[in-house]
Amino acid sequence: MIELAQLKQLIRVSEEGTISAAAESLHLSQPALTRSMQRLENELGVALFDRKRNRTALNAVGEMAVARARGVLDSVEDMAEELRQCAARLSTIAIGSCGTAPMWDLAAELAERFPDRTLSTELGDTDALLAGLTHGRYRLILTDRAVEQPGLLCRKYTQEQLCVTLPPEHPLSTRASIRLEELGEESILTFQDYGIWKRIIEKNPRPHYLVQSDRATLAELVRASRLPCFSSNLTAFRFRTTVGRVSVPLSDEDASVTFYLCARESDQALFELLC
Amino acid sequence: MIELAQLKQLIRVSEEGTISAAAESLHLSQPALTRSMQRLENELGVALFDRKRNRTALNAVGEMAVARARGVLDSVEDMAEELRQCAARLSTIAIGSCGTAPMWDLAAELAERFPDRTLSTELGDTDALLAGLTHGRYRLILTDRAVEQPGLLCRKYTQEQLCVTLPPEHPLSTRASIRLEELGEESILTFQDYGIWKRIIEKNPRPHYLVQSDRATLAELVRASRLPCFSSNLTAFRFRTTVGRVSVPLSDEDASVTFYLCARESDQALFELLC
DNA sequence: ATGCCTTACGTTATACGTAATTATT
DNA sequence: AATAATTACGTATAACGTAAGGCAT
C-alpha cells in the first residue's frame, strides 16, 4: 500500500538531493529512508532512482513521480481544508436581522440552546435577508414585516418600541407618550448604528443628534448629563441608559417595529424550537 | 499523518453502511476499523460520523470526505499507472524501418547490446518514420534515403540487394546478374510483406507472383520445387531459401536499396554505439 | 436478545535505529 | 580518508485482535 508519508519523503529527497540529507531533514535515519523508498518503488512497480553505490539520484520516472506526488499531497491538503471549512459552516448558526436589538435577544436564546455551536450575526435590510435565507447564507432571519413566501416559515418574534429617556425634571417626562417633534430643537444622544430607526430620525431633522459610536460612552454621557437619549424596550435594560431616568414612548408612526422570525421550511425543527 | 489506507477504509464504510460490515470486508476487526476512523477524524480535525451508541453513520462532512477520498485515491492510481507506462516507455527502444530485413539486423544488434530492454519495431514509409522520430515515437529509424535535417543524425547503415534464387539447372543461373523481366512469364515465389520491393514488383507485372504470407511455408515451397524465389543479401541466410540454389542479383534500378540509420541529436550516444 | 459500537489490555508485526559493509570521490 | 548507500540485526512503537461493556433496536 502506497502511503502519503512515502510521497512526502520522496519529495524531500528531491528537494535535498540525497537520501542522507533528506533523512536528516525528516529526522529519520538513512537506512530507514532508504528502505522506505525501496518499498515505494516496489509498491509502484517502478524504479525511481538511479542507484550507484555511492550516489542515489532520482531518474526520469522519479522526477515525474515527485511532480505527481506533489499533486496528490496538495489534493489531500485541499480535501482536509474543505472538510474543515464545511464542518465550521455546519457548526455555526448564521442569523441575519434588520434590527440590532432583537438580534441580540435571538442570539442569546440560540447561544443558550446550542452552547457548542458558533453564532454568526449580520445586519441587513429585509430584502437582502430574505435572499440570504433562501440561498443558505442565513438559517434564521429577523425581518420588519411578515413574510409569506413558499418554502419559508414566518412568525411574529418581538416588538420594539422606541422611547426617549428624559431626566425626571424634564417637562415632558410625565407624559404617557410624545411625538419626537415635541422635543423641539433639543439635542438627543443617539447611537450611531440606529439601523431600523433610520426612517424616524430622517423624518425629524434637528440641529443636533449627538451621535455616539460606542455604547458605553453613550451610557456614560446619559449618566453625566441631562440630555435626552433614545432607548427602546429591548435596549433599556441591556445598556442601563434608563437608570434615574424616565423613558417616554414615542407615538410616531415609525417608532414601533414588529420583528418577524423566518426560517426555511427544511429547518422547521429549529424554527419551532424557538417558539 | 493521514494515510491512504484510512481513506480506503472510509470509502468502504460508506459502501458497506456500517463499520462492522466494512471491517469484515476489509479483513479487519471491528475495533481496529473504529480506531482507524477515529484517528482519521483526529488528523482531519473534523467529525465524519454521527455516533449514536448503537449506530455510527457518516454525517454530511463524512459524505463529502468520501467523495474527496475517492478523488485522492484515483489520483494516486493515475500516478502509479502513468509512472508504470513511463517506465515501460523508457525501457523500450522503439525502432521504425521502411524495410523488414535491415530492421531485423538492427533489432538483433540492439537486443545484444541492451539485453534488459524491450524492443518495439514498426514498419512505415520514410516520411512517416521521420515524423515519428521527430515526435519521439521512435528512437531509431531506418530510411531508404539519406536524411539531412536539423536535429537529426544520419549515416549509411546497410545495403540490400534483391536477388532471384534459381535452381542450378535454370538457364539463367550462371549469369552474374539479370533483369527481372528476363524471367519472362515464370512464376516467382514471393513473400507477402515485400515492403520496400513494392516498386520493382509493380513495374514488372506477371501472371503469377506466388505470394506467401508465412516465411516457413515459403522456405518449404522453395525446397520442394524448382520455382524461382526472391531473396536478398539480408534474408538469404536467415530463411535458408538459398540452400541448393543459386542467387542471382537483379540489376533493375529498384532492386538495390541503401538503408540509412537516423536518430535524434539528443540520442547521439546511442547512435554512435551502433557505428 | 441480538447487533453494533466503543474501551481496555495483551500481543504481534512492522518499521525504526545502530552497527557493519562496500564503494566512490 | 570521508561521504553515501545498502545490508544485517536487535529493539521499540504502533496497530492489531480478543475480550468486556453498554446502548439501542
Coordinates of C-alpha atoms (C1' of nucleotides) in Angstrom, one line a residue:
Chain A
M1 CA 0.0 0.0 0.0
I2 CA 1.4 3.3 -1.0
E3 CA 1.4 5.8 1.8
L4 CA 1.3 9.5 1.8
A5 CA 4.3 9.6 4.1
Q6 CA 6.3 7.9 1.4
L7 CA 5.3 10.6 -1.1
K8 CA 6.4 13.3 1.3
Q9 CA 9.7 11.6 1.8
L10 CA 10.1 11.3 -2.0
I11 CA 9.6 15.0 -2.4
R12 CA 12.0 15.7 0.4
V13 CA 14.7 13.6 -1.3
S14 CA 14.1 15.5 -4.5
E15 CA 14.5 18.8 -2.5
E16 CA 17.5 17.8 -0.6
G17 CA 19.3 16.0 -3.4
T18 CA 20.5 13.0 -1.4
I19 CA 18.8 10.4 0.8
S20 CA 21.1 11.2 3.6
A21 CA 20.2 14.9 3.7
A22 CA 16.5 14.1 3.3
A23 CA 16.7 11.6 6.1
E24 CA 18.3 14.1 8.4
S25 CA 15.7 16.7 7.4
L26 CA 12.9 14.3 8.1
H27 CA 14.5 13.3 11.5
L28 CA 14.9 9.8 10.2
S29 CA 17.9 7.6 9.9
Q30 CA 19.4 7.0 6.5
P31 CA 18.7 3.3 6.4
A32 CA 15.0 3.9 7.3
L33 CA 14.6 6.3 4.4
T34 CA 16.4 4.1 2.0
R35 CA 14.1 1.2 2.9
S36 CA 11.0 3.4 2.7
M37 CA 11.9 4.5 -0.8
Q38 CA 12.6 0.9 -1.8
R39 CA 9.2 0.0 -0.5
L40 CA 7.7 2.8 -2.6
E41 CA 9.4 1.5 -5.7
N42 CA 8.2 -2.0 -5.0
E43 CA 4.6 -0.8 -4.5
L44 CA 4.7 1.3 -7.6
G45 CA 6.5 -1.5 -9.5
V46 CA 8.8 1.1 -11.0
A47 CA 12.4 2.2 -10.3
L48 CA 12.5 5.8 -9.2
F49 CA 16.2 6.1 -8.5
D50 CA 19.5 5.6 -10.4
R51 CA 21.5 3.6 -7.8
K52 CA 25.2 3.9 -7.9
R53 CA 27.0 2.5 -4.9
N54 CA 27.7 5.9 -3.6
R55 CA 25.1 8.1 -5.1
T56 CA 21.3 7.5 -5.4
A57 CA 19.6 10.1 -7.6
L58 CA 16.1 10.3 -9.0
N59 CA 15.8 9.1 -12.5
A60 CA 13.4 10.4 -15.1
V61 CA 10.5 8.4 -13.8
G62 CA 11.4 9.5 -10.2
E63 CA 11.3 13.2 -11.3
M64 CA 7.8 12.6 -12.7
A65 CA 6.8 10.8 -9.6
V66 CA 7.8 13.8 -7.5
A67 CA 5.7 16.1 -9.6
R68 CA 2.7 13.8 -9.3
A69 CA 3.3 13.3 -5.6
R70 CA 3.1 17.0 -5.0
G71 CA -0.2 17.0 -6.8
V72 CA -1.5 14.2 -4.6
L73 CA -0.4 15.8 -1.4
D74 CA -1.9 19.1 -2.4
S75 CA -5.2 17.4 -3.2
V76 CA -5.2 15.7 0.3
E77 CA -4.5 19.1 1.9
D78 CA -7.3 20.7 -0.2
M79 CA -9.6 17.9 1.0
A80 CA -8.7 18.5 4.6
E81 CA -9.2 22.2 4.3
E82 CA -12.5 21.9 2.5
L83 CA -13.8 19.5 5.2
R84 CA -12.7 21.8 8.0
Q85 CA -14.5 24.7 6.4
C86 CA -17.5 22.6 5.7
A87 CA -17.6 21.5 9.3
A88 CA -17.2 25.0 10.6
R89 CA -20.0 26.2 8.3
L90 CA -22.3 23.4 9.5
S91 CA -21.5 24.1 13.2
T92 CA -22.3 27.8 13.0
I93 CA -25.8 29.1 13.0
A94 CA -25.9 32.2 10.9
I95 CA -28.6 34.7 11.7
G96 CA -29.4 37.9 9.9
S97 CA -31.6 40.8 11.2
C98 CA -32.7 44.2 10.1
G99 CA -32.5 45.4 13.7
T100 CA -29.7 45.2 16.2
A101 CA -31.6 44.8 19.5
P102 CA -33.9 41.8 18.6
M103 CA -30.8 40.1 17.1
W104 CA -29.1 40.2 20.5
D105 CA -32.1 38.5 22.0
L106 CA -32.3 35.9 19.3
A107 CA -28.5 35.3 19.6
A108 CA -28.8 35.0 23.3
E109 CA -31.6 32.4 23.0
L110 CA -29.6 30.4 20.5
A111 CA -26.4 30.5 22.5
E112 CA -28.3 29.1 25.4
R113 CA -29.9 26.3 23.5
F114 CA -26.9 25.4 21.4
P115 CA -23.9 26.2 23.6
D116 CA -21.5 24.2 21.4
R117 CA -22.3 26.0 18.2
T118 CA -20.8 29.1 16.8
L119 CA -23.1 32.0 16.1
S120 CA -22.7 34.5 13.3
T121 CA -24.8 37.6 13.1
E122 CA -25.3 40.0 10.3
L123 CA -27.4 43.1 9.8
G124 CA -29.1 43.9 6.5
D125 CA -32.3 45.1 5.0
T126 CA -35.2 42.7 4.8
D127 CA -34.9 42.1 1.1
A128 CA -31.3 41.2 1.4
L129 CA -32.0 39.0 4.4
L130 CA -34.7 37.1 2.5
A131 CA -32.4 36.4 -0.4
G132 CA -29.7 35.3 2.0
L133 CA -32.1 33.0 3.8
T134 CA -33.2 31.4 0.6
H135 CA -29.7 30.9 -0.6
G136 CA -28.4 29.4 2.6
R137 CA -26.4 32.3 3.8
Y138 CA -28.6 32.5 6.9
R139 CA -30.5 29.9 8.8
L140 CA -32.7 32.4 10.6
I141 CA -33.6 36.0 9.9
L142 CA -35.5 38.7 11.7
T143 CA -37.5 40.9 9.3
D144 CA -39.5 44.1 9.9
R145 CA -42.5 42.7 8.1
A146 CA -44.4 39.5 7.8
V147 CA -43.2 37.2 5.0
E148 CA -45.4 34.9 3.1
Q149 CA -43.2 33.1 0.7
P150 CA -43.4 29.5 -0.4
G151 CA -40.7 27.4 1.3
L152 CA -40.3 29.9 4.2
L153 CA -41.7 29.8 7.7
C154 CA -42.5 33.1 9.4
R155 CA -44.0 34.2 12.7
K156 CA -44.0 37.3 14.9
Y157 CA -41.0 37.3 17.1
T158 CA -40.9 40.5 19.2
Q159 CA -41.8 44.2 19.1
E160 CA -39.5 47.1 19.7
Q161 CA -40.8 50.5 20.8
L162 CA -38.5 53.5 20.5
C163 CA -38.5 55.8 23.6
V164 CA -36.8 58.9 24.7
T165 CA -35.3 58.8 28.2
L166 CA -35.6 62.0 29.9
P167 CA -34.4 63.3 33.3
P168 CA -37.4 63.3 35.7
E169 CA -37.4 67.1 35.9
H170 CA -37.9 67.4 32.1
P171 CA -41.3 69.0 31.3
L172 CA -42.3 66.0 29.0
S173 CA -41.2 63.3 31.5
T174 CA -44.7 62.8 32.9
R175 CA -46.3 62.2 29.5
A176 CA -47.6 58.7 28.6
S177 CA -46.2 59.3 25.1
I178 CA -44.8 62.1 23.0
R179 CA -44.1 62.7 19.4
L180 CA -40.4 63.2 18.5
E181 CA -41.1 66.7 17.1
E182 CA -42.3 67.8 20.5
L183 CA -38.7 67.8 21.8
G184 CA -38.2 70.9 19.6
E185 CA -34.6 71.7 19.0
E186 CA -33.2 69.8 21.9
S187 CA -30.2 67.7 21.3
I188 CA -30.6 64.0 21.7
L189 CA -28.0 61.4 22.4
T190 CA -28.1 58.9 19.7
F191 CA -26.3 55.6 18.9
Q192 CA -24.6 55.7 15.6
D193 CA -25.9 52.3 14.5
Y194 CA -29.6 53.3 14.6
G195 CA -30.5 50.9 11.7
I196 CA -34.2 50.3 11.9
W197 CA -34.8 53.8 13.3
K198 CA -33.3 55.5 10.3
R199 CA -36.7 56.5 8.9
I200 CA -38.0 58.3 12.0
I201 CA -34.7 60.1 12.5
E202 CA -34.5 61.2 8.9
K203 CA -38.1 62.4 9.1
N204 CA -37.2 64.6 12.1
P205 CA -34.2 66.6 11.2
R206 CA -32.9 68.6 14.1
P207 CA -29.8 70.8 14.9
H208 CA -28.1 68.1 17.0
Y209 CA -28.3 64.4 17.0
L210 CA -25.3 63.7 19.4
V211 CA -24.3 60.5 17.6
Q212 CA -22.1 58.1 19.6
S213 CA -20.4 55.1 18.1
D214 CA -19.7 53.5 21.5
R215 CA -22.5 52.2 23.7
A216 CA -20.5 52.6 26.9
T217 CA -19.7 56.2 26.0
L218 CA -23.3 56.9 25.4
A219 CA -24.3 55.4 28.7
E220 CA -21.7 57.5 30.4
L221 CA -23.0 60.6 28.8
V222 CA -26.5 59.8 29.8
R223 CA -25.4 59.4 33.4
A224 CA -23.3 62.6 33.3
S225 CA -25.9 64.9 31.7
R226 CA -29.5 65.9 31.5
L227 CA -29.6 65.3 27.7
P228 CA -32.5 63.3 26.3
C229 CA -31.5 59.9 24.9
F230 CA -33.0 57.3 22.7
S231 CA -33.8 53.9 24.1
S232 CA -36.2 51.1 23.5
N233 CA -37.9 48.4 25.4
L234 CA -35.2 46.0 24.2
T235 CA -32.1 48.2 24.8
A236 CA -33.1 49.8 28.1
F237 CA -32.2 47.0 30.4
R238 CA -29.1 46.0 28.5
F239 CA -27.3 49.3 28.4
R240 CA -28.7 50.9 31.6
T241 CA -29.4 54.2 29.8
T242 CA -32.6 54.5 31.9
V243 CA -31.2 54.5 35.3
G244 CA -32.6 57.5 37.1
R245 CA -34.5 58.5 34.0
V246 CA -37.9 58.3 32.6
S247 CA -38.5 56.5 29.3
V248 CA -41.3 58.0 27.4
P249 CA -42.5 56.0 24.3
L250 CA -42.6 57.8 21.0
S251 CA -46.0 57.8 19.3
D252 CA -44.6 58.5 15.9
E253 CA -45.6 56.0 13.2
D254 CA -42.1 54.6 12.7
A255 CA -41.2 54.4 16.4
S256 CA -42.6 50.9 16.8
V257 CA -41.5 47.9 14.8
T258 CA -42.7 44.4 14.9
F259 CA -40.0 41.8 14.1
Y260 CA -40.7 38.5 12.4
L261 CA -38.6 35.4 12.6
C262 CA -38.2 33.5 9.4
A263 CA -36.6 30.2 8.5
R264 CA -36.6 27.7 5.6
E265 CA -39.3 25.0 5.8
S266 CA -36.5 22.5 5.9
D267 CA -35.4 24.0 9.2
Q268 CA -38.8 23.6 10.8
A269 CA -37.3 21.8 13.8
L270 CA -35.1 24.7 14.6
F271 CA -37.8 27.2 13.9
E272 CA -40.3 25.5 16.3
L273 CA -37.7 25.1 19.0
L274 CA -37.6 28.9 19.3
C275 CA -41.4 29.3 19.7
Chain B
M1 CA -0.5 11.9 9.2
I2 CA -3.4 11.0 7.1
E3 CA -2.8 7.7 5.3
L4 CA -4.3 6.4 2.1
A5 CA -5.3 3.2 3.9
Q6 CA -7.6 5.3 6.0
L7 CA -9.2 6.8 3.0
K8 CA -9.8 3.4 1.5
Q9 CA -11.4 2.3 4.8
L10 CA -13.6 5.4 4.9
I11 CA -14.9 4.6 1.4
R12 CA -15.5 1.0 2.3
V13 CA -17.5 2.1 5.4
S14 CA -19.6 4.3 3.1
E15 CA -20.1 1.4 0.7
E16 CA -21.0 -1.1 3.4
G17 CA -23.1 1.2 5.5
T18 CA -21.7 0.0 8.9
I19 CA -18.3 -0.1 10.4
S20 CA -18.8 -3.8 11.2
A21 CA -19.6 -4.8 7.7
A22 CA -16.7 -2.7 6.3
A23 CA -14.3 -4.2 8.8
E24 CA -15.3 -7.7 7.7
S25 CA -15.0 -6.7 4.1
L26 CA -11.5 -5.4 4.8
H27 CA -10.5 -8.5 6.8
L28 CA -10.1 -6.3 9.8
S29 CA -11.6 -6.5 13.3
Q30 CA -14.3 -4.0 14.2
P31 CA -12.3 -2.3 16.9
A32 CA -9.4 -1.8 14.6
L33 CA -11.5 -0.1 12.0
T34 CA -13.3 2.0 14.6
R35 CA -9.9 3.2 15.9
S36 CA -8.6 3.9 12.4
M37 CA -11.6 6.1 11.7
Q38 CA -11.2 7.9 15.0
R39 CA -7.6 8.6 14.0
L40 CA -8.7 9.9 10.7
E41 CA -11.2 12.3 12.3
N42 CA -8.5 13.5 14.7
E43 CA -6.0 14.0 11.9
L44 CA -8.5 15.9 9.8
G45 CA -9.8 17.8 12.9
V46 CA -13.3 17.1 11.8
A47 CA -16.1 14.7 12.8
L48 CA -17.0 12.4 10.0
F49 CA -19.6 10.3 11.8
D50 CA -22.7 10.7 13.7
R51 CA -22.1 8.5 16.7
K52 CA -25.1 7.0 18.4
R53 CA -24.3 4.3 20.9
N54 CA -25.5 1.7 18.5
R55 CA -25.2 3.1 15.1
T56 CA -22.3 5.1 13.6
A57 CA -23.2 6.6 10.3
L58 CA -21.4 9.2 8.1
N59 CA -22.5 12.7 8.6
A60 CA -22.7 15.4 5.9
V61 CA -19.0 16.2 6.2
G62 CA -18.2 12.4 6.1
E63 CA -20.1 12.0 2.8
M64 CA -18.1 14.9 1.4
A65 CA -14.9 13.3 2.7
V66 CA -15.8 10.1 0.9
A67 CA -16.2 11.9 -2.4
R68 CA -12.9 13.7 -2.0
A69 CA -11.2 10.5 -0.8
R70 CA -12.3 8.8 -4.0
G71 CA -10.7 11.6 -5.9
V72 CA -7.4 11.3 -4.0
L73 CA -7.2 7.6 -4.4
D74 CA -7.9 7.9 -8.1
S75 CA -5.2 10.4 -8.5
V76 CA -2.7 8.1 -6.7
E77 CA -3.8 5.3 -9.0
D78 CA -3.4 7.5 -12.0
M79 CA 0.1 8.5 -10.8
A80 CA 1.1 4.8 -10.5
E81 CA -0.3 4.0 -13.9
E82 CA 1.4 6.9 -15.5
L83 CA 4.7 6.1 -13.9
R84 CA 4.5 2.4 -15.0
Q85 CA 3.7 3.5 -18.5
C86 CA 6.5 6.0 -18.5
A87 CA 9.0 3.4 -17.2
A88 CA 7.9 0.9 -19.8
R89 CA 8.3 3.6 -22.5
L90 CA 11.8 4.5 -21.2
S91 CA 12.8 0.8 -21.0
T92 CA 11.8 0.1 -24.6
I93 CA 13.7 1.1 -27.6
A94 CA 11.3 1.8 -30.4
I95 CA 12.7 1.4 -33.9
G96 CA 11.0 2.1 -37.2
S97 CA 12.1 1.0 -40.6
C98 CA 10.9 1.1 -44.2
G99 CA 12.3 -2.3 -44.9
T100 CA 11.8 -5.6 -43.0
A101 CA 15.2 -7.2 -43.3
P102 CA 17.5 -4.4 -42.2
M103 CA 15.2 -3.9 -39.2
W104 CA 15.9 -7.5 -38.1
D105 CA 19.6 -6.8 -38.2
L106 CA 19.2 -3.6 -36.2
A107 CA 16.9 -5.3 -33.7
A108 CA 19.4 -8.1 -33.3
E109 CA 22.2 -5.7 -32.7
L110 CA 20.2 -3.7 -30.1
A111 CA 18.9 -6.9 -28.4
E112 CA 22.6 -7.9 -27.9
R113 CA 23.7 -4.6 -26.6
F114 CA 20.7 -3.9 -24.4
P115 CA 19.6 -7.3 -23.3
D116 CA 17.4 -5.9 -20.5
R117 CA 15.4 -3.5 -22.7
T118 CA 12.3 -4.2 -24.7
L119 CA 12.4 -3.6 -28.4
S120 CA 9.4 -2.4 -30.4
T121 CA 9.6 -2.5 -34.2
E122 CA 7.3 -0.8 -36.7
L123 CA 7.3 -0.6 -40.5
G124 CA 6.4 2.6 -42.3
D125 CA 7.4 4.8 -45.2
T126 CA 10.3 7.1 -44.8
D127 CA 8.2 10.3 -44.3
A128 CA 6.1 8.7 -41.6
L129 CA 9.3 7.4 -39.9
L130 CA 10.9 10.8 -39.9
A131 CA 7.8 12.4 -38.4
G132 CA 7.8 9.6 -35.8
L133 CA 11.4 10.1 -35.0
T134 CA 11.0 13.8 -34.5
H135 CA 8.0 13.4 -32.2
G136 CA 9.6 10.7 -30.1
R137 CA 7.6 7.8 -31.3
Y138 CA 10.9 6.2 -32.5
R139 CA 14.4 6.4 -31.1
L140 CA 16.0 5.0 -34.3
I141 CA 14.7 4.6 -37.8
L142 CA 16.0 3.1 -41.0
T143 CA 15.2 5.1 -44.1
D144 CA 15.7 4.4 -47.8
R145 CA 17.4 7.7 -48.4
A146 CA 19.9 9.9 -46.7
V147 CA 18.4 12.5 -44.4
E148 CA 19.7 15.9 -43.8
Q149 CA 17.5 17.6 -41.3
P150 CA 18.5 19.9 -38.4
G151 CA 18.3 18.0 -35.1
L152 CA 18.7 14.6 -36.7
L153 CA 21.8 12.3 -37.2
C154 CA 22.0 10.1 -40.2
R155 CA 24.5 7.7 -41.6
K156 CA 24.5 4.8 -44.1
Y157 CA 23.6 1.6 -42.3
T158 CA 23.4 -1.3 -44.8
Q159 CA 22.6 -2.1 -48.4
E160 CA 20.1 -4.7 -49.5
Q161 CA 20.3 -6.3 -52.9
L162 CA 17.2 -8.1 -54.2
C163 CA 18.1 -11.5 -55.9
V164 CA 16.3 -14.3 -57.5
T165 CA 17.2 -17.7 -56.3
L166 CA 17.2 -20.3 -59.1
P167 CA 17.8 -24.0 -59.2
P168 CA 21.3 -24.6 -60.5
E169 CA 19.9 -26.1 -63.7
H170 CA 17.9 -23.0 -64.6
P171 CA 19.2 -21.4 -67.8
L172 CA 19.8 -18.0 -66.1
S173 CA 21.6 -19.5 -63.0
T174 CA 25.0 -18.9 -64.3
R175 CA 24.5 -15.2 -65.0
A176 CA 26.3 -12.6 -62.8
S177 CA 23.0 -10.6 -62.8
I178 CA 19.7 -10.5 -64.6
R179 CA 16.9 -8.1 -65.0
L180 CA 13.5 -9.3 -63.6
E181 CA 11.9 -9.1 -67.0
E182 CA 14.3 -11.7 -68.2
L183 CA 12.4 -14.4 -66.3
G184 CA 9.6 -14.0 -68.8
E185 CA 6.3 -15.3 -67.5
E186 CA 7.8 -17.7 -65.0
S187 CA 6.0 -17.7 -61.6
I188 CA 8.1 -16.5 -58.7
L189 CA 7.6 -17.4 -55.0
T190 CA 7.2 -14.1 -53.2
F191 CA 6.7 -13.1 -49.6
Q192 CA 3.6 -11.2 -48.9
D193 CA 5.3 -8.4 -46.9
Y194 CA 7.5 -7.2 -49.7
G195 CA 7.5 -3.7 -48.5
I196 CA 10.5 -1.9 -50.0
W197 CA 10.3 -4.0 -53.1
K198 CA 6.8 -2.8 -54.0
R199 CA 8.1 -0.6 -56.8
I200 CA 10.0 -3.2 -58.7
I201 CA 7.2 -5.8 -58.4
E202 CA 4.6 -3.3 -59.6
K203 CA 6.8 -2.3 -62.5
N204 CA 7.1 -6.0 -63.6
P205 CA 3.5 -7.4 -63.8
R206 CA 3.5 -11.0 -64.5
P207 CA 0.9 -13.8 -64.5
H208 CA 1.9 -15.3 -61.2
Y209 CA 3.6 -13.9 -58.1
L210 CA 3.1 -16.8 -55.8
V211 CA 2.6 -14.7 -52.7
Q212 CA 3.1 -16.4 -49.4
S213 CA 2.2 -15.0 -46.0
D214 CA 4.3 -17.4 -44.0
R215 CA 8.1 -17.4 -44.2
A216 CA 8.3 -21.1 -43.2
T217 CA 5.8 -22.1 -45.9
L218 CA 7.8 -20.2 -48.4
A219 CA 11.0 -21.9 -47.5
E220 CA 9.3 -25.3 -47.7
L221 CA 8.0 -24.5 -51.2
V222 CA 11.5 -23.4 -52.3
R223 CA 12.9 -26.7 -51.1
A224 CA 10.1 -28.7 -52.6
S225 CA 10.1 -27.1 -56.1
R226 CA 12.2 -25.7 -58.8
L227 CA 10.3 -22.4 -58.7
P228 CA 12.3 -19.2 -58.7
C229 CA 12.1 -17.2 -55.4
F230 CA 13.0 -13.7 -54.3
S231 CA 15.8 -13.3 -51.7
S232 CA 18.2 -10.7 -50.7
N233 CA 21.7 -10.5 -49.2
L234 CA 20.0 -9.9 -45.9
T235 CA 17.3 -12.6 -46.0
A236 CA 19.2 -15.4 -47.7
F237 CA 21.0 -16.7 -44.6
R238 CA 18.1 -16.1 -42.2
F239 CA 15.5 -18.1 -44.1
R240 CA 17.6 -20.7 -45.8
T241 CA 15.8 -20.0 -49.1
T242 CA 19.1 -20.4 -50.9
V243 CA 20.1 -23.9 -49.9
G244 CA 21.0 -25.8 -53.0
R245 CA 20.1 -22.8 -55.1
V246 CA 21.9 -20.0 -56.9
S247 CA 21.1 -16.4 -56.0
V248 CA 21.4 -14.1 -59.0
P249 CA 21.3 -10.4 -58.2
L250 CA 18.7 -8.3 -60.0
S251 CA 20.2 -5.4 -61.9
D252 CA 16.9 -3.4 -62.1
E253 CA 17.1 0.1 -60.8
D254 CA 14.8 -0.6 -57.8
A255 CA 16.4 -3.9 -56.8
S256 CA 19.1 -2.3 -54.6
V257 CA 18.3 -0.1 -51.7
T258 CA 20.7 1.6 -49.3
F259 CA 19.3 2.0 -45.8
Y260 CA 20.3 4.9 -43.5
L261 CA 20.2 4.9 -39.8
C262 CA 18.7 8.1 -38.2
A263 CA 18.4 9.2 -34.6
R264 CA 17.8 12.5 -32.8
E265 CA 20.9 14.5 -32.0
S266 CA 19.9 14.1 -28.3
D267 CA 20.4 10.4 -28.8
Q268 CA 24.0 10.8 -30.1
A269 CA 25.4 8.3 -27.6
L270 CA 23.0 5.5 -28.7
F271 CA 23.6 6.4 -32.3
E272 CA 27.4 6.2 -32.1
L273 CA 27.2 3.0 -30.1
L274 CA 25.8 1.4 -33.2
C275 CA 28.6 2.5 -35.5
Chain C
dA1 C1' -32.0 -10.9 22.9
dT2 C1' -29.3 -9.6 19.2
dG3 C1' -26.5 -6.3 16.8
dC4 C1' -23.3 -2.6 16.7
dC5 C1' -20.0 0.4 18.6
dT6 C1' -16.6 1.5 21.9
dT7 C1' -12.9 0.9 25.6
dA8 C1' -9.2 -1.9 27.8
dC9 C1' -5.5 -5.0 27.5
dG10 C1' -2.0 -8.2 25.9
dT11 C1' 0.4 -9.4 21.7
dT12 C1' 2.3 -9.3 17.3
dA13 C1' 4.1 -7.2 13.3
dT14 C1' 6.2 -3.7 11.1
dA15 C1' 9.4 -0.1 10.8
dC16 C1' 13.0 2.1 13.2
dG17 C1' 18.0 2.8 14.9
dT18 C1' 22.7 1.1 15.5
dA19 C1' 26.4 -1.1 13.6
dA20 C1' 28.9 -3.1 9.9
dT21 C1' 30.0 -3.4 4.8
dT22 C1' 31.0 -1.6 0.4
dA23 C1' 32.0 1.5 -3.0
dT24 C1' 33.1 6.0 -4.7
dT25 C1' 35.3 10.6 -4.7
Chain D
dA1 C1' 40.0 9.5 4.5
dA2 C1' 35.4 10.8 4.0
dT3 C1' 30.9 10.5 2.3
dA4 C1' 26.9 7.9 0.9
dA5 C1' 24.2 3.9 0.3
dT6 C1' 22.9 -0.7 1.5
dT7 C1' 22.5 -4.9 4.5
dA8 C1' 22.0 -7.2 8.9
dC9 C1' 20.2 -7.4 13.4
dG10 C1' 18.1 -6.2 17.8
dT11 C1' 14.5 -3.2 19.5
dA12 C1' 10.6 -0.3 20.1
dT13 C1' 6.5 1.6 18.7
dA14 C1' 2.1 1.4 16.9
dA15 C1' -1.6 -1.1 15.2
dC16 C1' -4.0 -5.3 15.7
dG17 C1' -7.1 -9.0 17.8
dT18 C1' -9.5 -10.7 21.8
dA19 C1' -12.4 -9.8 25.5
dA20 C1' -15.5 -7.0 28.0
dG21 C1' -19.1 -3.4 28.4
dG22 C1' -23.0 -0.5 27.0
dC23 C1' -26.8 1.1 24.5
dA24 C1' -30.5 0.7 21.1
dT25 C1' -33.4 -1.9 18.2

